[in-house]
Coordinates of C-alpha atoms in Angstrom, one line a residue:
Chain X
X1 CA -11.8 20.0 -19.5
X2 CA -9.1 17.4 -18.8
X3 CA -5.8 18.6 -20.5
X4 CA -3.4 16.0 -19.4
X5 CA -3.8 12.4 -18.2
X6 CA -0.9 10.4 -16.9
X7 CA -2.0 6.8 -16.7
X8 CA -0.2 4.1 -14.7
X9 CA 3.2 5.5 -15.5
X10 CA 6.3 3.6 -14.3
X11 CA 9.9 4.5 -14.9
X12 CA 12.7 2.1 -14.3
X13 CA 16.4 2.9 -14.6
X14 CA 19.1 0.2 -14.9
X15 CA 21.7 0.7 -12.3
X16 CA 25.1 -1.0 -11.9
X17 CA 25.5 -2.8 -8.6
X18 CA 28.6 -2.5 -6.4
X19 CA 31.8 -4.2 -7.4
X20 CA 33.3 -5.2 -10.8
X21 CA 31.3 -8.4 -11.2
X22 CA 28.1 -7.0 -10.0
X23 CA 24.9 -7.7 -11.9
X24 CA 22.8 -4.9 -13.3
X25 CA 19.7 -4.2 -11.3
X26 CA 16.7 -2.0 -12.0
X27 CA 15.6 0.9 -9.9
X28 CA 12.0 2.0 -10.0
X29 CA 12.0 5.8 -9.8
X30 CA 8.3 6.2 -10.6
X31 CA 5.9 3.4 -9.7
X32 CA 2.4 3.2 -11.3
X33 CA 1.6 6.9 -11.1
X34 CA -1.6 8.3 -12.4
X35 CA -3.1 11.8 -12.3
X36 CA -4.9 14.4 -14.4
X37 CA -4.5 18.1 -15.0
X38 CA -7.5 20.2 -15.8
X39 CA -7.2 23.2 -18.2
X40 CA -6.4 26.3 -16.2
X41 CA -5.6 24.7 -12.9
X42 CA -2.4 24.2 -11.0
X43 CA -1.5 20.7 -9.8
X44 CA 1.4 20.6 -7.4
X45 CA 3.5 17.6 -7.0
X46 CA 5.4 17.6 -3.7
X47 CA 7.9 15.2 -2.2
X48 CA 11.4 14.9 -0.8
X49 CA 14.5 14.1 -2.7
X50 CA 14.3 10.7 -4.5
X51 CA 10.5 10.7 -4.4
X52 CA 10.3 10.7 -8.2
X53 CA 8.6 14.1 -8.6
X54 CA 11.1 15.4 -11.2
X55 CA 11.1 12.1 -13.1
X56 CA 7.3 12.3 -13.2
X57 CA 7.5 15.9 -14.5
X58 CA 10.0 14.9 -17.2
X59 CA 7.7 12.1 -18.3
X60 CA 4.8 14.4 -18.4
X61 CA 6.9 16.8 -20.5
X62 CA 8.0 13.9 -22.8
X63 CA 11.6 14.6 -21.9
X64 CA 11.7 11.0 -20.8
X65 CA 9.8 8.0 -22.0
X66 CA 8.0 5.9 -19.4
X67 CA 8.8 2.2 -19.1
X68 CA 5.1 1.5 -18.7
X69 CA 1.9 3.5 -18.9
X70 CA 0.8 6.4 -21.0
X71 CA 0.6 10.1 -21.3
X72 CA -2.5 11.6 -23.0
X73 CA -2.5 15.2 -23.9
X74 CA -5.7 16.9 -25.2
X75 CA -7.2 13.5 -26.0
X76 CA -4.1 12.3 -28.0
X77 CA -1.8 9.6 -26.7
X78 CA 1.6 11.2 -26.9
X79 CA 3.6 8.5 -25.0
X80 CA 5.6 7.5 -28.1
X81 CA 4.8 10.5 -30.3
X82 CA 7.5 11.5 -32.8
X83 CA 8.0 14.0 -35.6
X84 CA 5.2 16.4 -36.2
X85 CA 3.0 15.0 -33.4
X86 CA 5.8 15.5 -30.9
X87 CA 6.5 19.1 -32.2
X88 CA 2.8 20.0 -31.7
X89 CA 3.0 18.6 -28.1
X90 CA 6.2 20.6 -27.4
X91 CA 4.4 23.7 -28.7
X92 CA 1.7 23.2 -26.0
X93 CA 3.9 22.0 -23.1
X94 CA 6.8 24.1 -21.9
X95 CA 9.1 23.7 -18.9
X96 CA 10.7 26.2 -16.5
X97 CA 13.6 24.7 -14.6
X98 CA 15.2 25.4 -11.2
X99 CA 18.5 27.0 -12.2
X100 CA 17.9 29.8 -14.7
X101 CA 21.5 30.2 -15.5
X102 CA 22.1 26.6 -16.5
X103 CA 18.9 26.5 -18.5
X104 CA 19.7 29.7 -20.5
X105 CA 22.4 29.7 -23.1
X106 CA 25.0 32.2 -21.8
X107 CA 26.1 33.1 -25.3
X108 CA 22.6 34.1 -26.5
X109 CA 21.0 37.4 -26.1
X110 CA 17.6 37.6 -24.3
X111 CA 16.0 38.1 -27.7
X112 CA 17.5 35.0 -29.2
X113 CA 16.6 33.0 -26.0
X114 CA 13.0 34.1 -25.9
X115 CA 12.3 33.5 -29.6
X116 CA 14.2 30.2 -29.8
X117 CA 11.1 28.1 -29.2
X118 CA 9.5 29.9 -32.2
X119 CA 12.5 29.2 -34.4
X120 CA 12.4 25.5 -33.5
X121 CA 8.8 25.5 -34.6
X122 CA 9.5 27.5 -37.7
X123 CA 7.2 30.3 -36.7
X124 CA 8.0 33.9 -37.5
X125 CA 6.4 36.3 -34.9
X126 CA 4.1 38.9 -36.1
X127 CA 5.6 42.3 -35.9
X128 CA 9.1 41.0 -35.8
X129 CA 11.3 39.3 -33.2
X130 CA 12.3 42.4 -31.4
X131 CA 8.8 43.7 -30.8
X132 CA 7.7 40.1 -29.8
X133 CA 10.6 39.8 -27.3
X134 CA 10.0 43.2 -25.8
X135 CA 6.3 42.6 -25.3
X136 CA 7.0 39.3 -23.5
X137 CA 9.7 40.9 -21.4
X138 CA 7.2 43.5 -20.3
X139 CA 4.7 40.9 -19.5
X140 CA 7.1 39.1 -17.1
X141 CA 8.3 42.4 -15.5
X142 CA 11.7 42.8 -17.3
X143 CA 12.8 46.1 -18.8
X144 CA 12.2 45.7 -22.5
X145 CA 15.2 47.9 -23.3
X146 CA 17.4 45.0 -22.2
X147 CA 16.5 42.7 -25.1
X148 CA 20.2 42.6 -26.3
X149 CA 21.7 41.7 -22.9
X150 CA 23.1 38.3 -22.0
X151 CA 21.9 36.1 -19.1
X152 CA 25.0 36.9 -17.0
X153 CA 23.9 40.5 -17.0
X154 CA 20.7 39.7 -15.0
X155 CA 20.1 38.7 -11.3
X156 CA 18.8 35.2 -10.5
X157 CA 15.2 36.4 -10.2
X158 CA 15.4 38.3 -13.5
X159 CA 17.0 35.3 -15.2
X160 CA 14.1 33.2 -14.0
X161 CA 11.7 35.7 -15.6
X162 CA 13.6 35.2 -18.9
X163 CA 13.0 31.4 -18.5
X164 CA 9.3 32.1 -17.9
X165 CA 9.1 34.4 -20.9
X166 CA 10.7 31.8 -23.1
X167 CA 8.1 29.2 -21.9
X168 CA 5.3 31.6 -22.8
X169 CA 6.6 32.4 -26.2
X170 CA 4.7 29.6 -27.9
X171 CA 1.5 30.2 -26.0
X172 CA 1.4 26.8 -24.2
X173 CA -1.5 25.1 -22.6
X174 CA 0.6 23.6 -19.9
X175 CA 3.7 25.0 -18.1
X176 CA 5.7 22.6 -16.0
X177 CA 7.6 24.3 -13.3
X178 CA 10.4 22.1 -11.8
X179 CA 11.5 23.7 -8.6
X180 CA 11.2 27.0 -10.5
X181 CA 11.4 29.2 -7.4
X182 CA 13.5 27.0 -5.1
X183 CA 16.9 28.7 -5.8
X184 CA 15.5 32.3 -5.3
X185 CA 15.8 34.5 -2.2
X186 CA 12.5 34.7 -0.2
X187 CA 11.6 38.2 -1.3
X188 CA 12.3 37.4 -5.0
X189 CA 10.5 34.1 -4.6
X190 CA 7.4 35.9 -3.5
X191 CA 7.5 38.2 -6.5
X192 CA 8.1 35.3 -9.0
X193 CA 5.1 33.4 -7.5
X194 CA 2.9 36.4 -7.9
X195 CA 4.1 36.7 -11.5
X196 CA 3.3 33.0 -12.2
X197 CA -0.2 33.4 -10.8
X198 CA -0.9 36.6 -12.7
X199 CA 0.3 35.1 -16.0
X200 CA -2.1 32.1 -15.4
X201 CA -5.0 34.4 -14.7
X202 CA -4.2 36.3 -18.0
X203 CA -3.8 33.3 -20.2
X204 CA -5.7 30.5 -18.6
X205 CA -3.1 27.8 -19.1
X206 CA -2.4 25.0 -16.5
X207 CA 0.6 24.5 -14.3
X208 CA 2.3 21.3 -13.0
X209 CA 4.3 22.8 -10.1
X210 CA 7.0 20.5 -8.8
X211 CA 8.4 21.6 -5.5
X212 CA 9.8 20.3 -2.1
X213 CA 8.6 23.5 -0.3
X214 CA 5.1 22.8 1.1
X215 CA 4.5 26.4 2.0
X216 CA 5.2 27.6 -1.5
X217 CA 2.9 24.9 -2.9
X218 CA 0.2 26.0 -0.6
X219 CA 0.3 29.5 -2.2
X220 CA 0.1 28.5 -5.8
X221 CA -1.8 25.2 -6.2
X222 CA -5.4 24.2 -6.4
X223 CA -4.7 20.5 -6.2
X224 CA -1.8 18.7 -4.6
X225 CA -0.2 15.3 -5.2
X226 CA 2.2 14.0 -2.5
X227 CA 4.9 11.6 -3.7
X228 CA 7.0 9.3 -1.7
X229 CA 9.4 6.6 -3.0
X230 CA 8.0 6.8 -6.5
X231 CA 4.4 6.6 -5.6
X232 CA 1.6 9.1 -5.2
X233 CA 0.6 8.6 -1.6
X234 CA -2.1 11.2 -1.5
X235 CA -3.8 13.5 -4.0
X236 CA -6.6 16.0 -3.4
X237 CA -7.6 19.6 -3.3
X238 CA -5.1 21.9 -1.6
X239 CA -7.4 22.5 1.4
X240 CA -8.0 18.8 1.9
X241 CA -4.3 17.8 1.7
X242 CA -3.1 20.7 4.0
X243 CA -6.1 20.9 6.2
X244 CA -7.1 17.2 6.6
X245 CA -4.2 15.0 5.4
X246 CA -5.1 11.3 5.2
X247 CA -1.8 9.6 4.6
X248 CA 0.8 9.1 7.4
X249 CA 3.7 10.3 5.2
X250 CA 1.8 13.5 4.3
X251 CA 1.2 14.1 8.0
X252 CA 4.9 13.7 8.8
X253 CA 5.9 16.0 6.0
X254 CA 3.5 18.7 7.1
X255 CA 4.6 18.4 10.8
X256 CA 8.3 18.8 9.8
X257 CA 7.9 22.2 8.0
X258 CA 9.6 24.8 10.2
X259 CA 7.3 27.6 11.2
X260 CA 7.7 31.1 12.5
X261 CA 6.5 31.1 16.1
X262 CA 2.8 31.6 15.5
X263 CA 2.3 33.7 18.6
X264 CA 5.0 36.2 17.7
X265 CA 3.8 36.2 14.1
X266 CA 0.3 37.0 15.1
X267 CA 1.4 39.8 17.4
X268 CA 3.4 41.4 14.6
X269 CA 0.5 41.2 12.1
X270 CA -1.9 42.6 14.6
X271 CA 0.4 45.6 15.2
X272 CA 0.9 46.1 11.5
X273 CA -2.8 45.9 10.7
X274 CA -3.6 48.6 13.2
Chain Y
X1 CA 24.3 34.7 30.8
X2 CA 28.0 35.6 30.4
X3 CA 29.2 36.7 27.0
X4 CA 31.4 34.0 25.6
X5 CA 31.9 35.6 22.2
X6 CA 32.0 39.3 21.4
X7 CA 32.2 40.8 17.9
X8 CA 32.7 44.5 18.1
X9 CA 32.5 46.9 15.1
X10 CA 33.6 44.2 12.6
X11 CA 34.2 45.4 9.0
X12 CA 35.4 43.3 6.2
X13 CA 36.8 44.9 3.0
X14 CA 37.7 43.4 -0.3
X15 CA 39.9 45.3 -2.7
X16 CA 38.4 45.3 -6.2
X17 CA 39.4 47.0 -9.5
X18 CA 36.8 49.6 -8.7
X19 CA 38.1 50.3 -5.3
X20 CA 37.5 48.7 -1.9
X21 CA 34.1 47.1 -1.2
X22 CA 32.8 46.6 2.3
X23 CA 31.1 43.3 2.5
X24 CA 30.5 43.5 6.3
X25 CA 30.0 46.9 7.8
X26 CA 30.4 47.8 11.5
X27 CA 28.9 44.6 12.8
X28 CA 28.6 44.0 16.5
X29 CA 27.0 41.1 18.4
X30 CA 27.5 38.8 21.4
X31 CA 26.9 35.1 22.0
X32 CA 26.5 33.8 25.5
X33 CA 27.2 30.3 26.7
X34 CA 24.2 28.2 26.0
X35 CA 22.9 30.9 23.7
X36 CA 22.0 30.6 20.0
X37 CA 22.4 33.6 17.8
X38 CA 20.7 33.3 14.4
X39 CA 22.1 35.3 11.6
X40 CA 19.6 35.7 8.8
X41 CA 19.8 37.4 5.4
X42 CA 19.4 36.9 1.7
X43 CA 22.2 36.1 -0.8
X44 CA 24.9 38.8 -0.6
X45 CA 24.0 39.9 2.8
X46 CA 27.4 39.1 4.2
X47 CA 26.2 36.4 6.7
X48 CA 28.7 33.8 5.5
X49 CA 31.5 36.3 5.2
X50 CA 30.9 37.1 8.9
X51 CA 31.5 33.5 9.8
X52 CA 34.6 33.2 7.7
X53 CA 35.9 36.5 9.1
X54 CA 35.6 35.4 12.7
X55 CA 37.4 32.1 11.8
X56 CA 40.2 33.8 9.9
X57 CA 39.1 31.9 6.8
X58 CA 38.6 34.9 4.5
X59 CA 40.0 34.7 1.0
X60 CA 43.4 36.3 0.5
X61 CA 43.3 40.1 0.1
X62 CA 40.4 40.6 2.4
X63 CA 41.0 43.2 5.2
X64 CA 39.3 43.1 8.6
X65 CA 39.0 45.7 11.3
X66 CA 37.2 45.7 14.7
X67 CA 37.4 43.1 17.3
X68 CA 36.4 39.5 17.7
X69 CA 37.0 38.1 21.2
X70 CA 36.4 34.6 22.4
X71 CA 36.5 34.2 26.2
X72 CA 38.4 37.5 26.4
X73 CA 41.0 36.6 23.8
X74 CA 41.3 38.7 20.6
X75 CA 41.1 36.6 17.5
X76 CA 41.5 39.2 14.8
X77 CA 45.1 39.6 13.7
X78 CA 46.2 36.3 15.2
X79 CA 48.7 34.3 13.3
X80 CA 47.6 31.4 11.1
X81 CA 49.3 29.0 13.5
X82 CA 47.4 30.4 16.5
X83 CA 44.2 30.3 14.6
X84 CA 44.6 26.7 13.7
X85 CA 44.7 25.9 17.4
X86 CA 41.4 27.7 17.8
X87 CA 39.6 26.3 14.8
X88 CA 38.0 23.0 15.3
X89 CA 38.9 23.2 19.0
X90 CA 37.5 26.2 20.8
X91 CA 35.4 27.2 17.8
X92 CA 34.2 24.6 15.3
X93 CA 32.0 24.8 12.3
X94 CA 29.4 22.9 10.3
X95 CA 28.9 23.8 6.7
X96 CA 26.0 23.3 4.3
X97 CA 27.3 20.5 2.2
X98 CA 28.7 17.6 4.3
X99 CA 29.8 15.7 1.2
X100 CA 32.3 18.4 0.1
X101 CA 33.5 18.8 3.8
X102 CA 34.3 15.1 4.2
X103 CA 37.2 13.4 2.5
X104 CA 35.8 10.5 0.5
X105 CA 39.0 8.4 0.8
X106 CA 38.9 8.2 4.6
X107 CA 36.5 6.5 7.0
X108 CA 34.4 8.8 9.1
X109 CA 36.1 7.4 12.2
X110 CA 39.6 8.3 10.9
X111 CA 38.4 11.9 10.1
X112 CA 36.9 12.4 13.5
X113 CA 39.9 10.9 15.4
X114 CA 42.3 13.0 13.3
X115 CA 40.5 16.1 14.4
X116 CA 40.6 15.0 18.0
X117 CA 44.3 13.9 18.0
X118 CA 45.4 17.2 16.3
X119 CA 43.9 19.3 19.1
X120 CA 43.8 17.1 22.1
X121 CA 46.6 14.5 21.4
X122 CA 46.3 11.0 22.9
X123 CA 46.6 7.6 21.4
X124 CA 44.9 6.4 18.2
X125 CA 42.9 3.9 20.1
X126 CA 41.7 6.6 22.5
X127 CA 40.8 8.9 19.6
X128 CA 38.8 6.1 17.9
X129 CA 36.9 5.6 21.1
X130 CA 36.1 9.4 21.1
X131 CA 34.9 9.0 17.5
X132 CA 32.6 6.1 18.4
X133 CA 31.2 8.1 21.3
X134 CA 30.7 11.2 19.1
X135 CA 28.8 9.2 16.5
X136 CA 26.7 7.7 19.2
X137 CA 25.9 11.1 20.6
X138 CA 24.6 12.4 17.2
X139 CA 22.3 9.4 16.8
X140 CA 24.2 7.2 14.3
X141 CA 23.0 3.7 15.0
X142 CA 25.6 0.9 15.5
X143 CA 28.5 3.4 15.9
X144 CA 31.2 0.7 16.6
X145 CA 30.6 -0.6 13.0
X146 CA 29.8 2.7 11.3
X147 CA 33.0 4.3 12.5
X148 CA 34.8 2.3 9.8
X149 CA 32.6 3.3 7.0
X150 CA 33.3 5.8 4.3
X151 CA 31.2 9.0 3.8
X152 CA 29.4 7.7 0.7
X153 CA 27.9 4.9 2.8
X154 CA 25.9 7.4 4.8
X155 CA 22.8 9.2 3.7
X156 CA 22.7 13.0 3.4
X157 CA 21.2 13.5 6.9
X158 CA 23.7 11.0 8.5
X159 CA 26.6 12.8 6.8
X160 CA 25.5 16.1 8.4
X161 CA 25.3 14.2 11.8
X162 CA 28.9 13.0 11.1
X163 CA 29.9 16.6 10.6
X164 CA 28.3 17.6 13.8
X165 CA 30.0 14.7 15.6
X166 CA 33.3 16.0 14.3
X167 CA 32.6 19.6 15.2
X168 CA 31.7 18.6 18.8
X169 CA 34.4 16.0 19.5
X170 CA 36.8 18.6 21.0
X171 CA 34.0 20.1 23.2
X172 CA 34.2 23.6 21.5
X173 CA 32.8 26.6 23.4
X174 CA 31.4 28.0 20.2
X175 CA 29.8 26.2 17.2
X176 CA 29.3 28.1 14.0
X177 CA 26.8 26.4 11.7
X178 CA 26.5 27.9 8.3
X179 CA 23.2 26.8 6.5
X180 CA 23.6 23.3 8.1
X181 CA 20.2 22.1 7.1
X182 CA 19.6 23.9 3.8
X183 CA 20.6 21.0 1.6
X184 CA 18.5 18.5 3.6
X185 CA 14.9 17.3 3.1
X186 CA 12.4 18.9 5.4
X187 CA 11.9 15.7 7.6
X188 CA 15.6 15.3 8.0
X189 CA 16.1 19.0 8.7
X190 CA 13.6 18.7 11.6
X191 CA 15.7 15.9 13.1
X192 CA 19.0 17.8 12.7
X193 CA 17.6 20.9 14.3
X194 CA 16.3 18.9 17.2
X195 CA 19.7 17.2 17.5
X196 CA 21.6 20.6 17.6
X197 CA 19.2 22.0 20.2
X198 CA 19.5 18.9 22.4
X199 CA 23.3 18.8 22.1
X200 CA 23.5 22.4 22.9
X201 CA 21.4 22.1 26.1
X202 CA 23.6 19.2 27.3
X203 CA 27.0 20.7 26.5
X204 CA 26.4 24.4 27.0
X205 CA 28.1 25.3 23.7
X206 CA 27.3 28.7 22.3
X207 CA 26.0 28.6 18.7
X208 CA 25.9 31.0 15.7
X209 CA 23.3 29.6 13.3
X210 CA 23.5 31.2 9.8
X211 CA 20.6 30.7 7.4
X212 CA 18.3 32.4 4.9
X213 CA 15.3 30.6 6.4
X214 CA 13.4 32.8 8.9
X215 CA 11.2 29.9 10.0
X216 CA 14.3 27.8 10.9
X217 CA 15.7 30.8 12.9
X218 CA 12.5 31.1 14.7
X219 CA 12.7 27.5 15.9
X220 CA 16.3 27.5 17.0
X221 CA 17.6 30.9 18.0
X222 CA 17.2 33.0 21.2
X223 CA 18.6 36.0 19.5
X224 CA 18.5 37.2 15.9
X225 CA 20.7 39.4 13.7
X226 CA 19.2 40.4 10.4
X227 CA 21.7 41.4 7.7
X228 CA 21.4 43.1 4.3
X229 CA 24.2 43.9 1.9
X230 CA 26.8 43.8 4.7
X231 CA 24.8 46.0 7.0
X232 CA 23.4 44.8 10.3
X233 CA 19.7 45.8 9.9
X234 CA 18.2 44.5 13.1
X235 CA 19.5 42.8 16.3
X236 CA 17.4 41.6 19.2
X237 CA 15.8 38.7 20.9
X238 CA 14.0 36.3 18.6
X239 CA 10.7 37.4 20.2
X240 CA 11.5 41.1 19.6
X241 CA 12.5 40.6 16.0
X242 CA 9.6 38.3 15.0
X243 CA 6.8 40.0 17.0
X244 CA 7.9 43.7 16.8
X245 CA 10.4 44.3 14.0
X246 CA 11.7 47.9 13.9
X247 CA 13.0 48.0 10.4
X248 CA 11.1 48.0 7.1
X249 CA 13.4 45.4 5.6
X250 CA 12.8 42.9 8.4
X251 CA 9.0 43.4 7.9
X252 CA 9.4 42.9 4.2
X253 CA 11.3 39.7 4.7
X254 CA 8.8 38.4 7.2
X255 CA 5.9 39.2 4.9
X256 CA 7.6 37.4 2.0
X257 CA 7.8 34.1 3.9
X258 CA 5.2 31.7 2.5
X259 CA 3.1 30.3 5.4
X260 CA 1.9 26.8 5.7
X261 CA -0.8 27.3 8.3
X262 CA -2.4 30.5 6.9
X263 CA -5.8 30.8 5.3
X264 CA -5.1 31.5 1.7
X265 CA -7.7 32.8 -0.7
X266 CA -9.1 30.2 -3.1

């Protein structure tokens, strides 16, 4: 079942030119982008800085309105949705951002952070807020006894888990992760990726996974869209994009990824396997 | 391979309200001419503190013990005045964020020539010529014109090239690069790594390359030091550390690195 359709989306920003008398000009951040997300799948959008991947994510999350094109969620055109219609959409689509500390209110306790999406929707959790918070904390691998702590009392990886728990509070159908593991140390990153995959297996929602790190994308996605200068240059299954890239830019990108010397790596793994 | 740079039993301590905290503990390593040592670790491992300690750039209050010798000369305990003559001259550095290391009000040419004149003297005209040559060496096109441009007129990758040009203009014997490619896009990172390796092979500068990225270390370093919470965990040739790690922590780190070429289950 197709959950989300992004159709011919373009986003232009008005920029000021150089100098005092300069004319305004428009910058096209996203240029005629179309893709679909099936229920339960992970679509990764990869690209370098300025490729338009985050702007695309923001449009899909309705945090930005596109200049042209439309966003259809669950069969409903939500491009210009307002009021109740938009509230329903927000209930179904949640976002996890890159920097957990700047996306969690430092003055709120974990309980208040995690239940905030419910409060905005006017929903009272069954069994009370505390039990609800603790259950979610347990699901994302946090100690449920820490529900009264503040974000600053957690490490970066733990704080990101709070952000994930908050996204799951409203039982969304789509979770958009915008560089959600980029700021984490490699060992923590591996744990959070495992967590994201387990949560999806348990609940069956979809991910749009925005990242610049191709190796991370390879771990988590079923389909991959490669963006460059506002356009999708290639989209396909993970194995096709990584194993048999068609576009020149995709090839350049894949070739540039630093790799651990494969011979050394193979020797180590052989030794450890035996 | 002669040892150009020797760090012996370096310990860095910070006084805190809960007593002294050792952020670098009994660290020893050497860097030879033409040699690249990669220091790798996660956040809080002490890798950047090590760089600051050997340069005498630690925050006030920090205490160091041990020995840091460049070409036989002890650097620990040297006066600020003496250290200034070393920094940027015999030892130079490249940091992660070129935009915060460059002064936005001055042209890149002026910043490179200032560095050169401070350490090597000479006329302004000669220093500008050095700046043009330095920019050319790091692959900035049209250096005669670009030398008069300001930092914001360069892309992120070009700014890092400018930083490298500045770091190399006094022909240092040791270059310390702290996460120099971390803020860059992957295609630009590949170019900068290539540039550093090429410059090193032509100039014979020793290099300490600090990063959290094991794949980057694998592509640039001959020897590797793994750090964790201030402790040196593992130290050896890159081949040893990557193919036959002796410590559980190194193995865990290597296992955590996502691979781009692996078969992954569907």
